[in-house]
GROMACS .gro file of C-alpha atoms in nm:
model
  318
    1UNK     CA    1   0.000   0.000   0.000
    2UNK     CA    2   0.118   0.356  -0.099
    3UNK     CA    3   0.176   0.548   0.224
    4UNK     CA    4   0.199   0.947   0.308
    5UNK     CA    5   0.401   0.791   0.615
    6UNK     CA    6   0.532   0.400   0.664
    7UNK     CA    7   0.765   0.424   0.984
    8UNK     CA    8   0.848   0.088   1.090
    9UNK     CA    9   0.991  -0.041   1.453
   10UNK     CA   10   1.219   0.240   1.453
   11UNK     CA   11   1.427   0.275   1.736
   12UNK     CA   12   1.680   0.585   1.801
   13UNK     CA   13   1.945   0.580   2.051
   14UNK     CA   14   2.170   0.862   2.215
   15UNK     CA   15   2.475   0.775   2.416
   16UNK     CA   16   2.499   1.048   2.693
   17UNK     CA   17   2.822   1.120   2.909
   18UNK     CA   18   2.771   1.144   3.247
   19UNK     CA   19   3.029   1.331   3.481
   20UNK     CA   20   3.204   1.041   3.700
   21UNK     CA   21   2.948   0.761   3.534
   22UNK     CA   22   3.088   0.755   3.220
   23UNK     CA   23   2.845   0.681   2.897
   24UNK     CA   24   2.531   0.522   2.869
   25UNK     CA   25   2.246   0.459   2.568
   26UNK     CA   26   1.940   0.675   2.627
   27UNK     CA   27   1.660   0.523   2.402
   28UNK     CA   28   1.438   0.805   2.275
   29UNK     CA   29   1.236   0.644   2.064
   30UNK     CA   30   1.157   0.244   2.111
   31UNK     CA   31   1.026   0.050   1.838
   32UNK     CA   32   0.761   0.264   1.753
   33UNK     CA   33   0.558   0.148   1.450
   34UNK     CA   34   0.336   0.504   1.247
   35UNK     CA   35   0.167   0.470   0.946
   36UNK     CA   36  -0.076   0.769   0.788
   37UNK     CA   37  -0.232   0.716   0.422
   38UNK     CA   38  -0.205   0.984   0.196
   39UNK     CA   39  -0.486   1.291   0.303
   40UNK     CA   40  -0.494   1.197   0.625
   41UNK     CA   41  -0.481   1.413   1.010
   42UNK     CA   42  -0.320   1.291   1.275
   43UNK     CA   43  -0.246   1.381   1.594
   44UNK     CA   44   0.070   1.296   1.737
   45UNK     CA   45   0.060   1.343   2.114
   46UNK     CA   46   0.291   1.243   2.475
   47UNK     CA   47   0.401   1.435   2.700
   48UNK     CA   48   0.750   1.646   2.722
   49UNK     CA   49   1.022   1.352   2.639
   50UNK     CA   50   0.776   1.133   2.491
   51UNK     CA   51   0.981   1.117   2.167
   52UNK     CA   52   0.767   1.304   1.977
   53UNK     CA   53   1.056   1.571   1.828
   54UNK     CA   54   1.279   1.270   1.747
   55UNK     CA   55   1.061   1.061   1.571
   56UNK     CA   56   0.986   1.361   1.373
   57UNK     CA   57   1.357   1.470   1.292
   58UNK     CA   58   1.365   1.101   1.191
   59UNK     CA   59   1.097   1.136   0.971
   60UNK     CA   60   1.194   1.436   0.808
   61UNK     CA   61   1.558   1.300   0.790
   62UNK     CA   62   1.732   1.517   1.067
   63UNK     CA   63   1.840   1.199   1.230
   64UNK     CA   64   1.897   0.865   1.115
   65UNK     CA   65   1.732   0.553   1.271
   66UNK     CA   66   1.900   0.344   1.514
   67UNK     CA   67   1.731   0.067   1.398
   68UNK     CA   68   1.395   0.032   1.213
   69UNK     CA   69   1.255   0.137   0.842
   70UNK     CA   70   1.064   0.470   0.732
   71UNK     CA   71   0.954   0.571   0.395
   72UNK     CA   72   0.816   0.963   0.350
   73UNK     CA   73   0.616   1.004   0.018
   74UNK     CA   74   0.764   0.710  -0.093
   75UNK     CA   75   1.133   0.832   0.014
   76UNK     CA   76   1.413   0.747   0.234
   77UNK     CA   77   1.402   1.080   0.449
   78UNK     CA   78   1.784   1.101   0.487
   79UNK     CA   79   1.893   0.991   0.137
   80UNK     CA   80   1.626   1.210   0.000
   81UNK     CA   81   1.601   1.453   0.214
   82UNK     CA   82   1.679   1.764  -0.072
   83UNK     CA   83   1.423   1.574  -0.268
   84UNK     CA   84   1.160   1.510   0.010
   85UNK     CA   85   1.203   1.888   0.099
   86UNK     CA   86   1.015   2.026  -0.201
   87UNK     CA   87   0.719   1.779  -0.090
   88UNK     CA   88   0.657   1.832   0.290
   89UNK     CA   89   0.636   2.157   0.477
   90UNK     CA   90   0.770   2.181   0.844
   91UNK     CA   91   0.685   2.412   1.132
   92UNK     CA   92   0.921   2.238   1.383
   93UNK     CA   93   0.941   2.388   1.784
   94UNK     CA   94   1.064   2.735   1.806
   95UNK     CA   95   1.300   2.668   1.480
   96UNK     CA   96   1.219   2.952   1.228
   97UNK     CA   97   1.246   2.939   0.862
   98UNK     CA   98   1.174   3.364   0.872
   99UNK     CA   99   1.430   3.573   0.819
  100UNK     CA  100   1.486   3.753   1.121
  101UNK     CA  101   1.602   4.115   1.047
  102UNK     CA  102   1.389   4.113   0.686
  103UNK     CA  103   1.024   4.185   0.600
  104UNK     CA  104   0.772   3.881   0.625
  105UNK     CA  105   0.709   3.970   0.316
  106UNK     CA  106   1.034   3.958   0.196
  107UNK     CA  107   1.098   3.608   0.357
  108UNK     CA  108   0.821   3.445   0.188
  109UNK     CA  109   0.994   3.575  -0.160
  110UNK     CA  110   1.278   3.398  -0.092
  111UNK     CA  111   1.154   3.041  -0.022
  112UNK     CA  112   0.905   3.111  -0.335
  113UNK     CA  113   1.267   3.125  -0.516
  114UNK     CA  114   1.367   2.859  -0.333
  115UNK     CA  115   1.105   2.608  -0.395
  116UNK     CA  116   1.151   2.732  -0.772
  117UNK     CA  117   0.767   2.846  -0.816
  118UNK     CA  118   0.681   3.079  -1.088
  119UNK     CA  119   0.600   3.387  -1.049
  120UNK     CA  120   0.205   3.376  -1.102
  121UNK     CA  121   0.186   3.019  -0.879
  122UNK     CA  122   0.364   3.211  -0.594
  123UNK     CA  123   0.147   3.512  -0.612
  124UNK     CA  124  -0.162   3.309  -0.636
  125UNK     CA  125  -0.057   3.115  -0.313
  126UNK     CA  126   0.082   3.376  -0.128
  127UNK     CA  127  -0.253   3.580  -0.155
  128UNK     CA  128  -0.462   3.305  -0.060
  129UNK     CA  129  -0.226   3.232   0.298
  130UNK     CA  130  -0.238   3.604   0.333
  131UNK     CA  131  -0.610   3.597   0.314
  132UNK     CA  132  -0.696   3.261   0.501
  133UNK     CA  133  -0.409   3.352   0.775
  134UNK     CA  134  -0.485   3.715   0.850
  135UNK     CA  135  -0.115   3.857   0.770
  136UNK     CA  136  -0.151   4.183   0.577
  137UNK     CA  137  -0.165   4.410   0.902
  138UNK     CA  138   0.238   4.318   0.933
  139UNK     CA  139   0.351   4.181   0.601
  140UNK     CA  140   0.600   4.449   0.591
  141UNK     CA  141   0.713   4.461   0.972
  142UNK     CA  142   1.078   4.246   1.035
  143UNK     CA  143   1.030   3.921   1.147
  144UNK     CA  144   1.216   4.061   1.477
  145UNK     CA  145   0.932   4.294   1.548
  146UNK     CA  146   0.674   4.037   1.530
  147UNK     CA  147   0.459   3.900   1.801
  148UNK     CA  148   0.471   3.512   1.908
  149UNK     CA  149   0.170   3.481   1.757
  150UNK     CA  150   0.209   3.636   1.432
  151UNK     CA  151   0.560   3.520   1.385
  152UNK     CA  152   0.362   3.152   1.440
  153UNK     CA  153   0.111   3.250   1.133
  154UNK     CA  154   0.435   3.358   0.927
  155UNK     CA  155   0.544   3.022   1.015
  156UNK     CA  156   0.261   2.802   0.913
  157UNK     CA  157   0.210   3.000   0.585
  158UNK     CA  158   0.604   3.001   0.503
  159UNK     CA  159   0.540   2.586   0.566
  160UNK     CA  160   0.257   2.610   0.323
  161UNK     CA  161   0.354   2.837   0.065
  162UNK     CA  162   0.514   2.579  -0.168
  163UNK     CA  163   0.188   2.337  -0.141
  164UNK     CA  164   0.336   2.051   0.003
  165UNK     CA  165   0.181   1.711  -0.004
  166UNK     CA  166   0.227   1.624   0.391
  167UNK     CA  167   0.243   1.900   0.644
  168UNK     CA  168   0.389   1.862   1.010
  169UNK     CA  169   0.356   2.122   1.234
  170UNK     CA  170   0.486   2.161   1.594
  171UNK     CA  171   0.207   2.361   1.829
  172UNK     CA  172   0.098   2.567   1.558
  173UNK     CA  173  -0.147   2.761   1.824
  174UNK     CA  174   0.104   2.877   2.045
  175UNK     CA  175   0.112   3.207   2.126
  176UNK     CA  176  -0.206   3.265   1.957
  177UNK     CA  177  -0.533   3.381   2.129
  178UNK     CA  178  -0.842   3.215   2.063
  179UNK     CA  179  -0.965   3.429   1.778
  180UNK     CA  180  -0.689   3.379   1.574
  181UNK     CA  181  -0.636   2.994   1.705
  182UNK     CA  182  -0.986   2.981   1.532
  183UNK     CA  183  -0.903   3.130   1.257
  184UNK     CA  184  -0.568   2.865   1.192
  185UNK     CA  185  -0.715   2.594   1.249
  186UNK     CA  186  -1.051   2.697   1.032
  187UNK     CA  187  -0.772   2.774   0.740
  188UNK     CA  188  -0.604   2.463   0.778
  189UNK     CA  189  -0.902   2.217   0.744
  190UNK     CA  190  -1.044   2.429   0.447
  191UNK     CA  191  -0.679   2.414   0.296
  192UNK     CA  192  -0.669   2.043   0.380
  193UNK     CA  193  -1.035   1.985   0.203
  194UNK     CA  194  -0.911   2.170  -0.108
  195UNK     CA  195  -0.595   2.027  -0.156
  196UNK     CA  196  -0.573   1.617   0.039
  197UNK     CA  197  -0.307   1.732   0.206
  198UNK     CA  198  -0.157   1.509   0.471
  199UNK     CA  199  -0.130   1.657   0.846
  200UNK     CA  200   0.066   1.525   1.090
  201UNK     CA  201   0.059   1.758   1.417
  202UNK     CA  202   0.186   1.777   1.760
  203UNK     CA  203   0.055   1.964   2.010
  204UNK     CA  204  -0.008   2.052   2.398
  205UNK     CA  205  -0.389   2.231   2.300
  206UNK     CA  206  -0.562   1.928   2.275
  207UNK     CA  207  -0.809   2.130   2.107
  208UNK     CA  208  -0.651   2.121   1.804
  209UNK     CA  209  -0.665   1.753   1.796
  210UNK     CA  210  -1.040   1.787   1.834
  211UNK     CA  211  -1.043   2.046   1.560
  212UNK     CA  212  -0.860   1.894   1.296
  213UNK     CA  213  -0.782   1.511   1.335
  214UNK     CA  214  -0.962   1.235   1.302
  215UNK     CA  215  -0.749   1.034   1.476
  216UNK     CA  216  -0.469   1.033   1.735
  217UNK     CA  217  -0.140   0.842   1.831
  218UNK     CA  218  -0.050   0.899   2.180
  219UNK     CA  219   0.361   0.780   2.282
  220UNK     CA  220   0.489   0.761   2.599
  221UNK     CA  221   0.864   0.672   2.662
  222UNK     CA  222   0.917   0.642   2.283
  223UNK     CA  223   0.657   0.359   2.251
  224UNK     CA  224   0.307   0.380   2.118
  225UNK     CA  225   0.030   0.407   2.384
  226UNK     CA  226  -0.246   0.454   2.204
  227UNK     CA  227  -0.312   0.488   1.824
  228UNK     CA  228  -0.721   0.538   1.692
  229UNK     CA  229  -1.031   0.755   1.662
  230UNK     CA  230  -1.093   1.002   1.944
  231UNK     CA  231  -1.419   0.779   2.052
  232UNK     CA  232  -1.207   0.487   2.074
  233UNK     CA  233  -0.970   0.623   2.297
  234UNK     CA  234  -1.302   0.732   2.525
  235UNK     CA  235  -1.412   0.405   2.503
  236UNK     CA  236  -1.090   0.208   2.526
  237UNK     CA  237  -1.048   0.388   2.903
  238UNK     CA  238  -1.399   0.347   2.971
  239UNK     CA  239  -1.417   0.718   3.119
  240UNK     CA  240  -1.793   0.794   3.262
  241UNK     CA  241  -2.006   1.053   3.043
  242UNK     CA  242  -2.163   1.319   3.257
  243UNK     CA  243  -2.539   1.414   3.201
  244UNK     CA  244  -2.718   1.718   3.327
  245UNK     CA  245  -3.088   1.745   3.314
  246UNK     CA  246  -3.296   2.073   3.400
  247UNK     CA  247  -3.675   1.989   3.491
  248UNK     CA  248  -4.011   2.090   3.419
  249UNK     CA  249  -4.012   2.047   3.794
  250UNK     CA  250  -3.828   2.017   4.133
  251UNK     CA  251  -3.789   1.698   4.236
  252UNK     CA  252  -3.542   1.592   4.518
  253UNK     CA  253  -3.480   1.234   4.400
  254UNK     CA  254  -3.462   1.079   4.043
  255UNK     CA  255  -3.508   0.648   4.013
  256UNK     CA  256  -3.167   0.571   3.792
  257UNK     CA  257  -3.123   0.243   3.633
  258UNK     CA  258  -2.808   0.048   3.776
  259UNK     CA  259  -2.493   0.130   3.752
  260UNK     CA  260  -2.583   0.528   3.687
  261UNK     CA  261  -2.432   0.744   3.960
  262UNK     CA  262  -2.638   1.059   4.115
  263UNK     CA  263  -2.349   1.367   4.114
  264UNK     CA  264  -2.575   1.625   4.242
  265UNK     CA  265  -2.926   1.773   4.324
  266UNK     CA  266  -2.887   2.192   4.235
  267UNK     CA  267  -3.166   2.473   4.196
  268UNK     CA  268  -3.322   2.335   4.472
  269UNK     CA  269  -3.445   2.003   4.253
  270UNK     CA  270  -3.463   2.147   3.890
  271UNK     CA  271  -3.075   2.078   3.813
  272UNK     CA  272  -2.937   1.688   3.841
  273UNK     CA  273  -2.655   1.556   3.749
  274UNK     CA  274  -2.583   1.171   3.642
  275UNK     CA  275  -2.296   1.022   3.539
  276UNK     CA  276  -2.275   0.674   3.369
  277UNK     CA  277  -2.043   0.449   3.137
  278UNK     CA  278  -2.165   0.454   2.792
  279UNK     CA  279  -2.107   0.099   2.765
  280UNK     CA  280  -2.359  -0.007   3.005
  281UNK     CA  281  -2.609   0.240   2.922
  282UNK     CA  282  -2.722   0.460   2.639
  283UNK     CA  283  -2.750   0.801   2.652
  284UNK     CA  284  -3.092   0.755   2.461
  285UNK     CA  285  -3.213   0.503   2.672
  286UNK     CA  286  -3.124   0.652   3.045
  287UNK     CA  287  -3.280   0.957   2.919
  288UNK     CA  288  -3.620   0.772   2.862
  289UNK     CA  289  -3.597   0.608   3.185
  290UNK     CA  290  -3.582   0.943   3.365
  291UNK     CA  291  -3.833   1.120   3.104
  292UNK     CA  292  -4.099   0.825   3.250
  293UNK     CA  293  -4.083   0.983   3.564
  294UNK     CA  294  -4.068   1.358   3.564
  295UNK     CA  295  -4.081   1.618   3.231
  296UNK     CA  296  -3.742   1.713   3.107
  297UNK     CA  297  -3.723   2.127   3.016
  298UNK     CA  298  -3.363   2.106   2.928
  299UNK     CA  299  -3.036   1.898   2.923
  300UNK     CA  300  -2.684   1.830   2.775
  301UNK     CA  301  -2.393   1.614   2.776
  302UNK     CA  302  -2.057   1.610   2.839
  303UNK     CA  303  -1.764   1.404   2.756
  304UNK     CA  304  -1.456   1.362   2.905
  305UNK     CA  305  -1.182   1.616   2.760
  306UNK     CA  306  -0.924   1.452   2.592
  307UNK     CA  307  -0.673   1.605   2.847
  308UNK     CA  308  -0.799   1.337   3.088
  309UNK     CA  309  -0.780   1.063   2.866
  310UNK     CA  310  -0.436   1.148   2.777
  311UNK     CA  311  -0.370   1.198   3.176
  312UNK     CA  312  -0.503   0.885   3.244
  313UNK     CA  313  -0.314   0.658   2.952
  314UNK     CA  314   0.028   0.805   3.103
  315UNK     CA  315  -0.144   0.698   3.440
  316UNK     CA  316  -0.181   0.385   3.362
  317UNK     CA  317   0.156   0.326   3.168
  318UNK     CA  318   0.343   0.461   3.498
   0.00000   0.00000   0.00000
């Protein structure tokens, strides 16, 4: 099968030097197995020293494997890696491809050149990032004088001015405030829809995950914890669903089926709160149970965030 990404058991290894303790083999990454077809988002997620940065200087051929087999687009990132360059865009940590003392505008003529694009596909391009990123207010300020959060939206444009076929971006959202985190991650699924591009992304806002993957690979000590749809992972850790019910009514005491747990009794009886396992009950069918007894004005649901999943895998691993 014809993979965006086809990273197999790779391992990568670091001997350290310790002061009086001489060397030892750190193992950052530990047969970790990743695989995305082509158009795909994925959400590549651990916590600080998961491995995350390595396996991604692996796969864009930064760093050789220790052990194991990748392919890129169909390429050998470290061979290839002038060739792969032309096909992937990178927003990588706090690593800037801007020109620091020059014009954003400026910098974003220079990797046009760079990525050999002609004239009228660069203009066409650039206007549409401009547009879909919000960057005319400073497109002739120096990189230098830039905010965090607008040198982050020179970033993710510079990564996407060439059109490349997989994307990998490093918290994309940081720095940004939540009207213009909106307005990113709005761009990047209508850019995605247009164009099948491949997204693999990293991040700490978990609400980017939610925003723009449709599935997630969680590592923790270089190994794969978790790797499927958002609802999986929900219902792999079998983490209770809350459900809060206004009524026509106070009433002081609801009858709930087995199994459902009574949080609390607010308003003085209109508010209740359940919670219960959606794999013992259905939402559908606890909230018939309870509409048999009393008249329901109001009520909504809520999941678990996916910060507690994620909380609770490395739980469990430790």
């Amino acid at each position: 099968m014809d993979l965006a990404i086809d990273a197999q058991h790779l391992t990568r290894e670091f001997t350290v030097r310790r002061r009086g303790a001489g060397r030892s083999v750190v193992r950052a990454v530990d047969d970790l197995t990743l695989r995305l077809e082509h158009g795909e988002a994925v959400g590549f997620v651990g916590a600080n020293g998961a491995g995350k940065s390595t396996t991604i200087k692996m796969l864009t051929g930064i760093l050789t494997p220790t052990r194991g087999e990748v392919a890129v687009l169909g390429r050998r990132p470290v061979p290839e890696r002038r060739h792969l360059a032309r096909e992937i865009g990178v927003v990588f940590g706090q690593r800037s491809q801007l020109w620091w003392d020059l014009p954003l505008q400026d910098s974003f003529e220079i990797l046009g050149s760079m990525h050999r694009l002609s004239p009228g596909a660069k203009a066409a391009r650039l206007e549409r990032l401009v547009a879909g990123l919000d960057l005319a207010p400073f497109l002739d300020r120096p990189v230098r004088q830039l905010s965090l959060g607008q040198r982050m939206r020179g970033e993710v444009a510079a990564a996407l001015l060439h059109s490349p076929r997989l994307v990998v971006l490093d918290e994309p959202t940081i720095g940004l405030d939540m009207i213009s985190k909106e307005g990113l991650r709005r761009f990047l699924v209508e850019d995605r829809a247009e164009r099948g591009t491949t997204l693999l992304l990293t991040t700490h806002d978990m609400a980017d995950v939610e925003r723009l993957c449709e599935r997630i690979v969680v590592v923790s000590d270089g190994r794969t914890a978790y790797d499927g749809t958002l609802a999986g992972l929900r219902s792999s850790l079998r983490t209770p669903r809350e459900l809060v019910l206004d009524l026509a009514e106070p009433r002081d005491a609801l009858v709930l089926p087995g199994g459902v747990e009574l949080l609390a009794v607010e308003a003085g009886g209109i508010r209740h709160r359940v919670r219960f396992l959606a794999e013992e009950h259905s939402a559908a069918a606890l909230i018939a149970a309870i509409s048999a007894q009393v008249d329901i004005a109001d009520l909504s649901m809520a999941e678990p965030a996916i910060e507690d999943l994620v909380r609770e895998i490395f739980a469990r691993g430790a």
